[in-house]
PDB file of C-alpha atoms in Angstrom:
ATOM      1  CA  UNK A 876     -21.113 -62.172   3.672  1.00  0.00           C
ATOM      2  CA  UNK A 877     -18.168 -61.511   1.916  1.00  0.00           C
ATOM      3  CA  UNK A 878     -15.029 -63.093   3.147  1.00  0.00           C
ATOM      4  CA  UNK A 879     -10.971 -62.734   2.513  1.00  0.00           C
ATOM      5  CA  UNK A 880      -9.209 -65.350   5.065  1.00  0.00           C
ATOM      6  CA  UNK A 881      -5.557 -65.895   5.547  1.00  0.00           C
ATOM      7  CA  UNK A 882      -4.295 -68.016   8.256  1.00  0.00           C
ATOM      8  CA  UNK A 883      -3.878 -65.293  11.749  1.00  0.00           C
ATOM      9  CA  UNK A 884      -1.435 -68.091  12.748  1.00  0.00           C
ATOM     10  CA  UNK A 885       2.241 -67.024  12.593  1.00  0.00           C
ATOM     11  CA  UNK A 886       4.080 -69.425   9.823  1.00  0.00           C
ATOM     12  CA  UNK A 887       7.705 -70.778  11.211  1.00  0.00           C
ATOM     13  CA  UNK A 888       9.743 -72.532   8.778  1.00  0.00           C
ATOM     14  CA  UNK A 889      13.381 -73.310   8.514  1.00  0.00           C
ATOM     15  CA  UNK A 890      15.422 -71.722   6.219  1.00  0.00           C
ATOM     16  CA  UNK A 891      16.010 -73.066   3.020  1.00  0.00           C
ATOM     17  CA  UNK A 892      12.593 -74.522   2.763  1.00  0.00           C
ATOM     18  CA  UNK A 893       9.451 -73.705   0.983  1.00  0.00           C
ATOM     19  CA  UNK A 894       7.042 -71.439   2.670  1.00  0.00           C
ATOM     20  CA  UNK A 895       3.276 -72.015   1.571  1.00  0.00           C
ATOM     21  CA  UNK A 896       0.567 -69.172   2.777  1.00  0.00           C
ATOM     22  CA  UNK A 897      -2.751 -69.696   1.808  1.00  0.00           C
ATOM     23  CA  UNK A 898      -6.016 -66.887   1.216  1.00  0.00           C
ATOM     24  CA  UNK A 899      -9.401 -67.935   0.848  1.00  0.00           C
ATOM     25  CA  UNK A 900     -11.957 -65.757  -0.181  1.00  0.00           C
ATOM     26  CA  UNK A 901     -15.572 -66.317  -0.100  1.00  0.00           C
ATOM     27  CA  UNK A 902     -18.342 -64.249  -2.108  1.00  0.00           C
ATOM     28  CA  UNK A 903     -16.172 -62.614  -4.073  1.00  0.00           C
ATOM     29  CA  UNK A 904     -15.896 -62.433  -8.280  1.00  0.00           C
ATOM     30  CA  UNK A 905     -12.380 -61.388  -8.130  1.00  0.00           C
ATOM     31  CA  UNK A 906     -10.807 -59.761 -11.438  1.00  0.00           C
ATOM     32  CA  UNK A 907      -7.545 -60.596 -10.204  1.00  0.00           C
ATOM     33  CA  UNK A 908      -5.979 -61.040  -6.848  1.00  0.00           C
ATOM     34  CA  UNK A 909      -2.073 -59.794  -5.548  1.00  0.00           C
ATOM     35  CA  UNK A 910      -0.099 -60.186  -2.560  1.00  0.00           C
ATOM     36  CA  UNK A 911       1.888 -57.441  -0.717  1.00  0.00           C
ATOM     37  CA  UNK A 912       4.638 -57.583   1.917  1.00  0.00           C
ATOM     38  CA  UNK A 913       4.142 -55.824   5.035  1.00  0.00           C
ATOM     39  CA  UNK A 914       6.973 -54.994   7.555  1.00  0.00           C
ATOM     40  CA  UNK A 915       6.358 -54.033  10.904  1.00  0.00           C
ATOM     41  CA  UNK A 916       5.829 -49.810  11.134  1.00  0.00           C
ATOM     42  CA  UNK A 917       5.954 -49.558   7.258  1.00  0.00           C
ATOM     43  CA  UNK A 918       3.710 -49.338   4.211  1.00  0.00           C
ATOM     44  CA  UNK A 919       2.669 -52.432   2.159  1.00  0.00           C
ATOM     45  CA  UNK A 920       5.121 -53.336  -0.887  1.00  0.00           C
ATOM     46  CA  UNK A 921       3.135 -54.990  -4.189  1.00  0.00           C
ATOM     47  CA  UNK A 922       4.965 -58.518  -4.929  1.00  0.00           C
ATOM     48  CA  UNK A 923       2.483 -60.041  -7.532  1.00  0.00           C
ATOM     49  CA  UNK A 924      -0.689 -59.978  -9.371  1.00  0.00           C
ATOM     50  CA  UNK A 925      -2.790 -62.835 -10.601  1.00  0.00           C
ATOM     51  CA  UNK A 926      -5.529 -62.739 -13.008  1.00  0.00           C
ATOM     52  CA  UNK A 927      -8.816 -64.529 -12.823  1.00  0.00           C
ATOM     53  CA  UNK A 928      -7.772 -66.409 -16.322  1.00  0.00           C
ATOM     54  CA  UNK A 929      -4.002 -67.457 -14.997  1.00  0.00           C
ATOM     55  CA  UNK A 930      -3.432 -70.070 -13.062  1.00  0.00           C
ATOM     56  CA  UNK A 931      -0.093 -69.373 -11.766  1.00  0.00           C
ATOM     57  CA  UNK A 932       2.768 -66.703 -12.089  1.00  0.00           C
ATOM     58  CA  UNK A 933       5.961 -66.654 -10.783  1.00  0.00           C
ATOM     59  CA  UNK A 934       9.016 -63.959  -9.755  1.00  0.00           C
ATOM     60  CA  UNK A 935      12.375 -65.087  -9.105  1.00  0.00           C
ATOM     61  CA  UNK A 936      11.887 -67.039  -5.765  1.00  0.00           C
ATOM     62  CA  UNK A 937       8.179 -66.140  -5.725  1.00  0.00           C
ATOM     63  CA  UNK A 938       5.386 -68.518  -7.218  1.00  0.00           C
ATOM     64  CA  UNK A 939       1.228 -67.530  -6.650  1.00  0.00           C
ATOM     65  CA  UNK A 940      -1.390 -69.694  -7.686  1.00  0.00           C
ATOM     66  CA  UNK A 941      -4.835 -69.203  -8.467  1.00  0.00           C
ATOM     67  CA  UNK A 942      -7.945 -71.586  -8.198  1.00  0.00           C
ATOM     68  CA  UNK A 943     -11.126 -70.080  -9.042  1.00  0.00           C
ATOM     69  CA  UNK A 944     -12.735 -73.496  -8.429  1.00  0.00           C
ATOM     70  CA  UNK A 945     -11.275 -73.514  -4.757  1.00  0.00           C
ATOM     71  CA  UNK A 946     -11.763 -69.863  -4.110  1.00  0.00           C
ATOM     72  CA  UNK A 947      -8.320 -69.766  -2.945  1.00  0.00           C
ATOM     73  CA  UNK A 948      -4.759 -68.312  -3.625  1.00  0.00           C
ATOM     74  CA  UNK A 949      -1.686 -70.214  -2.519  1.00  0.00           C
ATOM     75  CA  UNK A 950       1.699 -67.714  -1.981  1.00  0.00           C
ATOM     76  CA  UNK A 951       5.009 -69.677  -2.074  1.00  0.00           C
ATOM     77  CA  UNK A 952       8.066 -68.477  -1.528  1.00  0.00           C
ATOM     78  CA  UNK A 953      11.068 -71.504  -1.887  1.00  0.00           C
ATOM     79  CA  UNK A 954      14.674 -71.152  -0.312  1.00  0.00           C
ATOM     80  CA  UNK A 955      13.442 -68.907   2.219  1.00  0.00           C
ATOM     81  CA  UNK A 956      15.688 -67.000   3.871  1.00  0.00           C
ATOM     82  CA  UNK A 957      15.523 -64.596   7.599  1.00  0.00           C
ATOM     83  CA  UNK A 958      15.318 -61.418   5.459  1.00  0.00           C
ATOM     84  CA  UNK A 959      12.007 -63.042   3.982  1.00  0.00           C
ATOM     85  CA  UNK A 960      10.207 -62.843   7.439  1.00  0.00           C
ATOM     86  CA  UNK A 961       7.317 -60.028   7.504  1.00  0.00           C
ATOM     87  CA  UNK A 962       3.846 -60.425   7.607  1.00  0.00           C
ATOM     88  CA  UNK A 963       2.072 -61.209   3.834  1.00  0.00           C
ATOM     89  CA  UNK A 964      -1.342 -59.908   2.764  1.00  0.00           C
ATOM     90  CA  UNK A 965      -3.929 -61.226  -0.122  1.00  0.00           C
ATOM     91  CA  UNK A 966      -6.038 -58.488  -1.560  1.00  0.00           C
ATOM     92  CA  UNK A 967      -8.397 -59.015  -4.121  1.00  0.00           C
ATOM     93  CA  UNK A 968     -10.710 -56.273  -6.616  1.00  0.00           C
ATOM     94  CA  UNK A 969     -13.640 -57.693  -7.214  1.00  0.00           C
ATOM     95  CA  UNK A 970     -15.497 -57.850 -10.719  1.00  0.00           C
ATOM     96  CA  UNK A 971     -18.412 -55.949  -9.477  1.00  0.00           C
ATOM     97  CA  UNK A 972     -16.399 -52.980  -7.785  1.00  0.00           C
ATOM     98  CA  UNK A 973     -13.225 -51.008  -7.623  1.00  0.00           C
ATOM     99  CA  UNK A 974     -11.241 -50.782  -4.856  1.00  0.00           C
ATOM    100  CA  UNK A 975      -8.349 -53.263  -3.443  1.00  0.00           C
ATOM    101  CA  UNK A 976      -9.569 -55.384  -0.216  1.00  0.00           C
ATOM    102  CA  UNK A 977      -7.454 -57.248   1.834  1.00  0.00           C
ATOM    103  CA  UNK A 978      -7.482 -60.015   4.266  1.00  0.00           C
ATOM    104  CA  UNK A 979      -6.108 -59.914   7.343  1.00  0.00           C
ATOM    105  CA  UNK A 980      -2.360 -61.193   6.554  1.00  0.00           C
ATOM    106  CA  UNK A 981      -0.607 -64.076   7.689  1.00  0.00           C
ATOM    107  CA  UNK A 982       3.134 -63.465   9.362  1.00  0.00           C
ATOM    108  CA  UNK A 983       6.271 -65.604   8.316  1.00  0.00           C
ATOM    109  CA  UNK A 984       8.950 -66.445  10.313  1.00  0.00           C
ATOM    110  CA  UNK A 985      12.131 -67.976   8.551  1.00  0.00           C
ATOM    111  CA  UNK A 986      14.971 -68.892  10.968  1.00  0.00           C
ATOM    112  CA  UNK A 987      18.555 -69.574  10.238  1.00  0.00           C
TER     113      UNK A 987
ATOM    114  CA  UNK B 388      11.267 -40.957  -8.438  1.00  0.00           C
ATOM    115  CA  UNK B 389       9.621 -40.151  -5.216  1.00  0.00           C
ATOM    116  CA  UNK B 390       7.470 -42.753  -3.855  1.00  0.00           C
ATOM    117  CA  UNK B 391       3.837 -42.141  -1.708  1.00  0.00           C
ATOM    118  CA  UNK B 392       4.610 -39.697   0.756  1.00  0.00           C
ATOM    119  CA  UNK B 393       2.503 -38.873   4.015  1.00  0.00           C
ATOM    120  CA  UNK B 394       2.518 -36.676   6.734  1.00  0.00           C
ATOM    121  CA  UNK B 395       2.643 -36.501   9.544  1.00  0.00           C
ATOM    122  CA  UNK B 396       4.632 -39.557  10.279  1.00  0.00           C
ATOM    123  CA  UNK B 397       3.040 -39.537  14.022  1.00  0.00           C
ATOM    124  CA  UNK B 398       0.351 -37.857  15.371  1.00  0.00           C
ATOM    125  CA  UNK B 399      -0.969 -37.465  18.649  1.00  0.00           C
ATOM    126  CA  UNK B 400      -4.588 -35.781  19.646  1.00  0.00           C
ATOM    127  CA  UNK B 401      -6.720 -35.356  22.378  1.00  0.00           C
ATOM    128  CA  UNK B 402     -10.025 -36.492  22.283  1.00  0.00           C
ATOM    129  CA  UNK B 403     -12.232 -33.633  20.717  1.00  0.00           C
ATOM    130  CA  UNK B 404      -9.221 -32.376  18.711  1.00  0.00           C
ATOM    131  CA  UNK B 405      -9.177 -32.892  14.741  1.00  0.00           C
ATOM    132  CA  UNK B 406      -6.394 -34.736  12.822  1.00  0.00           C
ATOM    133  CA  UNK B 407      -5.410 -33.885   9.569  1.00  0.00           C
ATOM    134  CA  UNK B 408      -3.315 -36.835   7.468  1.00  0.00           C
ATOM    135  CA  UNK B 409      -1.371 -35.813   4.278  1.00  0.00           C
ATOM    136  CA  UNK B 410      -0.837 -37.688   1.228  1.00  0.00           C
ATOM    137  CA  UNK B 411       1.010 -37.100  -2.052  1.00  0.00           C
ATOM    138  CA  UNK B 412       1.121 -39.518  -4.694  1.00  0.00           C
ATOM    139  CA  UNK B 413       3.528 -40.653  -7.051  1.00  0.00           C
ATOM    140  CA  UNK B 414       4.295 -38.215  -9.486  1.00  0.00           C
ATOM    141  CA  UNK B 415       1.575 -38.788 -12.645  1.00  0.00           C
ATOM    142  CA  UNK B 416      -0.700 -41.265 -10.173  1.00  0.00           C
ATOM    143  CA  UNK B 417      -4.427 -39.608 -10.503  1.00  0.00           C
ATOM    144  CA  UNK B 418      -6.091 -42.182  -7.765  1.00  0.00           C
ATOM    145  CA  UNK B 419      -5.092 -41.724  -4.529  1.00  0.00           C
ATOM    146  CA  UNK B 420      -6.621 -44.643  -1.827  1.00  0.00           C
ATOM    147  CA  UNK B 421      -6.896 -44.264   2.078  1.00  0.00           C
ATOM    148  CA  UNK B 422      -6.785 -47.366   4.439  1.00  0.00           C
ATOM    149  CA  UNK B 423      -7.015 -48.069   7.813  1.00  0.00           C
ATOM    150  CA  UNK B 424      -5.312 -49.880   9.856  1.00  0.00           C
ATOM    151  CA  UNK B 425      -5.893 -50.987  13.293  1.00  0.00           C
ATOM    152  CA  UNK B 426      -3.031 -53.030  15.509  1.00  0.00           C
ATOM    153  CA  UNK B 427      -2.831 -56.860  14.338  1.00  0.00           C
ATOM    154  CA  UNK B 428      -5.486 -56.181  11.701  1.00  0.00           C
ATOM    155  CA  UNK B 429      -5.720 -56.056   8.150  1.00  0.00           C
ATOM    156  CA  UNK B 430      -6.073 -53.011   5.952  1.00  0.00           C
ATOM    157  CA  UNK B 431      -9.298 -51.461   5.974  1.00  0.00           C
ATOM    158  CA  UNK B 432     -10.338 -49.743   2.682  1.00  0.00           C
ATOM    159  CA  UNK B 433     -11.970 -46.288   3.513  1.00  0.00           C
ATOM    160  CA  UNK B 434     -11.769 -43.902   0.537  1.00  0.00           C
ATOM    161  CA  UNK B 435     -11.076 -43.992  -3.509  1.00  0.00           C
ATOM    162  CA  UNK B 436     -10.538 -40.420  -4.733  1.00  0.00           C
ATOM    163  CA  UNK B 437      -9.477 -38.796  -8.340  1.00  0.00           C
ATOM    164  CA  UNK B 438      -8.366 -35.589  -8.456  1.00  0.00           C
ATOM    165  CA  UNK B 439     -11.461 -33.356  -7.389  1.00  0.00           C
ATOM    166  CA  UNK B 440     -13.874 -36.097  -7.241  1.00  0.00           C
ATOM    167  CA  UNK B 441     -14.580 -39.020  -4.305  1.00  0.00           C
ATOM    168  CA  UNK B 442     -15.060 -42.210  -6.550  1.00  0.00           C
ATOM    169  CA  UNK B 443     -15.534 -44.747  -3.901  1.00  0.00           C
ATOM    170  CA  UNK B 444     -16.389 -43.762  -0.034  1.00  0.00           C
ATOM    171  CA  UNK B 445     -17.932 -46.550   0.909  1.00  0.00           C
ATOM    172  CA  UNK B 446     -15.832 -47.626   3.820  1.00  0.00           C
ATOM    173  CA  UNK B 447     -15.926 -43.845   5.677  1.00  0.00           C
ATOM    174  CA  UNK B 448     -17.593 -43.843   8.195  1.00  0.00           C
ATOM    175  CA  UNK B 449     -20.776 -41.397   8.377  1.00  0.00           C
ATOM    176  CA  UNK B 450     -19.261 -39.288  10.635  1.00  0.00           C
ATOM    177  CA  UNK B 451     -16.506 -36.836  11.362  1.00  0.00           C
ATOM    178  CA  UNK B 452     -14.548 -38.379   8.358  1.00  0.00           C
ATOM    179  CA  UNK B 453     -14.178 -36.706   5.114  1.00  0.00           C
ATOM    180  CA  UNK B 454     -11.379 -36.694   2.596  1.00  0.00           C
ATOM    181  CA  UNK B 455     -10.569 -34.676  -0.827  1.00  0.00           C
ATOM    182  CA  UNK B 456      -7.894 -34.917  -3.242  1.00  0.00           C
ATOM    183  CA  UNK B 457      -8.235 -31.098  -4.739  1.00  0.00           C
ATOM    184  CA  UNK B 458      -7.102 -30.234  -7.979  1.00  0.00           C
ATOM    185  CA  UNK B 459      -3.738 -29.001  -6.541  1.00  0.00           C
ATOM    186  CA  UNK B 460      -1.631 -30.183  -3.672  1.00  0.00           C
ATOM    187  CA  UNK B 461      -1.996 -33.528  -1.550  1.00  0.00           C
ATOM    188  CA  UNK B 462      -4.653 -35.558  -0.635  1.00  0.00           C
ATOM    189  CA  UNK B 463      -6.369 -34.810   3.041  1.00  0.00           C
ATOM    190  CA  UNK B 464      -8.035 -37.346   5.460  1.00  0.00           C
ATOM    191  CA  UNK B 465      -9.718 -34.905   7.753  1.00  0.00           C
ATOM    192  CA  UNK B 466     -10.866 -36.846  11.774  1.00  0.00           C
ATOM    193  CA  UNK B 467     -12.765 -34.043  13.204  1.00  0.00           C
ATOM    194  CA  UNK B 468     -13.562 -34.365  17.237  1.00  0.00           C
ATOM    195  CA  UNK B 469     -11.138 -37.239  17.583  1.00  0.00           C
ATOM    196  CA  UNK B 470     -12.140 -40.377  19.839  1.00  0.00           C
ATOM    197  CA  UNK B 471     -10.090 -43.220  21.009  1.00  0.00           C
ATOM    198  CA  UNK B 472     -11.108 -45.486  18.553  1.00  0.00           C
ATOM    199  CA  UNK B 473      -9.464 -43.475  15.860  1.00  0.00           C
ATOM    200  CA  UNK B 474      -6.033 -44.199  17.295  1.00  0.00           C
ATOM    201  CA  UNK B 475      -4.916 -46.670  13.896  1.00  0.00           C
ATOM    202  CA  UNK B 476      -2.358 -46.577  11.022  1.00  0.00           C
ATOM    203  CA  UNK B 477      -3.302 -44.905   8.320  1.00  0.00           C
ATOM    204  CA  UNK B 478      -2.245 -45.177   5.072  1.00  0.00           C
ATOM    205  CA  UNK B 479      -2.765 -43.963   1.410  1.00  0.00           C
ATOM    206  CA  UNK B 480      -1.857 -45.459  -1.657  1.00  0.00           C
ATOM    207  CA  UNK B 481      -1.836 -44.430  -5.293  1.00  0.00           C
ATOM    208  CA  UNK B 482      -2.081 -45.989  -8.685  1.00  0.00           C
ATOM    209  CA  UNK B 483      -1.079 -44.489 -11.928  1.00  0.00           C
ATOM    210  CA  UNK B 484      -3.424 -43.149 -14.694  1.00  0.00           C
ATOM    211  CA  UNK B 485      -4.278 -46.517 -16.146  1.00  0.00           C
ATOM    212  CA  UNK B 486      -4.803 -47.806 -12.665  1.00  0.00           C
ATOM    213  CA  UNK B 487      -3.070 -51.945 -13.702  1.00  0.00           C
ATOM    214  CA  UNK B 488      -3.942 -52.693 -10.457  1.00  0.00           C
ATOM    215  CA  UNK B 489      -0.901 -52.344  -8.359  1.00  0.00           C
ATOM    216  CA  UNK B 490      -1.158 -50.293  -5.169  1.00  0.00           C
ATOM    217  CA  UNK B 491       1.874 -47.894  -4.327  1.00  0.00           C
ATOM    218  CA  UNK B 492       1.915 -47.142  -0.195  1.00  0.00           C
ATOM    219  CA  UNK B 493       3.177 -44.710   2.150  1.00  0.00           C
ATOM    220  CA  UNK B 494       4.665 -45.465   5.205  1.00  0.00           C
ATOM    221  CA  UNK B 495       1.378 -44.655   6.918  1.00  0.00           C
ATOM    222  CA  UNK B 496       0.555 -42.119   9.171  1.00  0.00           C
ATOM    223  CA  UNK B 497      -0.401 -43.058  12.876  1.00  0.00           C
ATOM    224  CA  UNK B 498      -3.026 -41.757  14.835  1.00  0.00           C
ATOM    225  CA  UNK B 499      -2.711 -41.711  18.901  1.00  0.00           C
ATOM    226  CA  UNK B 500      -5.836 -40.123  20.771  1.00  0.00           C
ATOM    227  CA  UNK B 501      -5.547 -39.789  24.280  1.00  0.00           C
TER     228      UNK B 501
END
């Protein structure tokens, strides 16, 4: 069956350090992948989209990669600060169809 | 530039009752998407509609769900005879003519049946 995992575990890191999620998808051909922020009681916000043929993109303290090998997308975000806390989702569009499907989202926690 | 907006913000029906959830996109965005949202869950795709025409409805359930995105005026996610296990977030998002990829959301709409 088709698959998009993200760790349900809440993330806590420090601030001022790196924070690494990970989403892994399985039985999926995606055409490209993003990630969206999620705050709690509000509407998803679009932070970055990967294509199947990049390998990585970045946006100012944001950095996705993309391993079609792995079947995985790694979502870092370095010098992490409180504000940067809210819960981060993978969705992927698959080759064969056209809608945006998410995984389940993984929360951050940066404290001061 | 107004962004997604929905309405009602909350909503609370008995069971039975029928819900009615607003939507209306960015200005120029043609494709209008509805998700689902249950607490501590991820976003459930239900519906992919143009304007006058349901592209994608394969995450609606059989039953007592439809939607419609007519020719004028907002989308509509119509509940009819309400059960508890409607209570959820629900959200809509649009994408602009050429559809890139990126999602624009509302702030949701939630659904309480009691």
């Amino acid at each position: 069956s088709q698959k998009i995992e993200q760790n349900s575990e809440a993330l806590n890191i420090q601030e001022g350090k790196t924070a690494t999620l990970t989403c892994n998808y399985t039985n999926y051909s995606p055409a490209y992948l993003q990630w969206y922020r999620q705050d709690p009681g509000r509407g998803p916000v679009f932070l970055l989209l990967i294509r199947e043929n990049e390998k990585e993109k970045r946006k100012e303290r944001l950095k996705v990669t993309f391993d079609t090998t792995l079947k995985q997308s790694l979502f870092h975000i370095t010098a992490s600060q409180p504000a940067d806390s809210a819960t981060y989702l993978c969705a992927l569009v698959d080759n064969a169809g056209n809608m945006l499907t998410f995984g389940g989202g993984t929360r951050l926690m940066v404290k001061p | 530039n107004a962004g997604v907006m929905q309405n009602p913000r909350h909503l609370v029906r008995r069971r039975g009752q029928e819900a009615r959830l607003r939507c209306s996109p960015m200005k120029g965005h043609s494709h209008v998407y509805w998700y689902r949202q249950l607490p501590e869950e991820g976003l459930k795709f239900m519906v992919y509609l143009q304007k006058e025409n349901i592209i994608d409805e394969s995450g609606m359930p059989k039953e007592r769900f439809s939607a419609e995105f007519p020719k004028e005026g907002p989308s509509i996610l119509r509940i009819q005879q309400v059960v508890r296990g409607d209570s959820a977030a629900y959200f809509c998002a649009s994408a602009g003519p050429t559809n890139t990829g990126e999602l624009f959301f509302g702030e949701g709409s939630r659904l309480t049946v009691l």
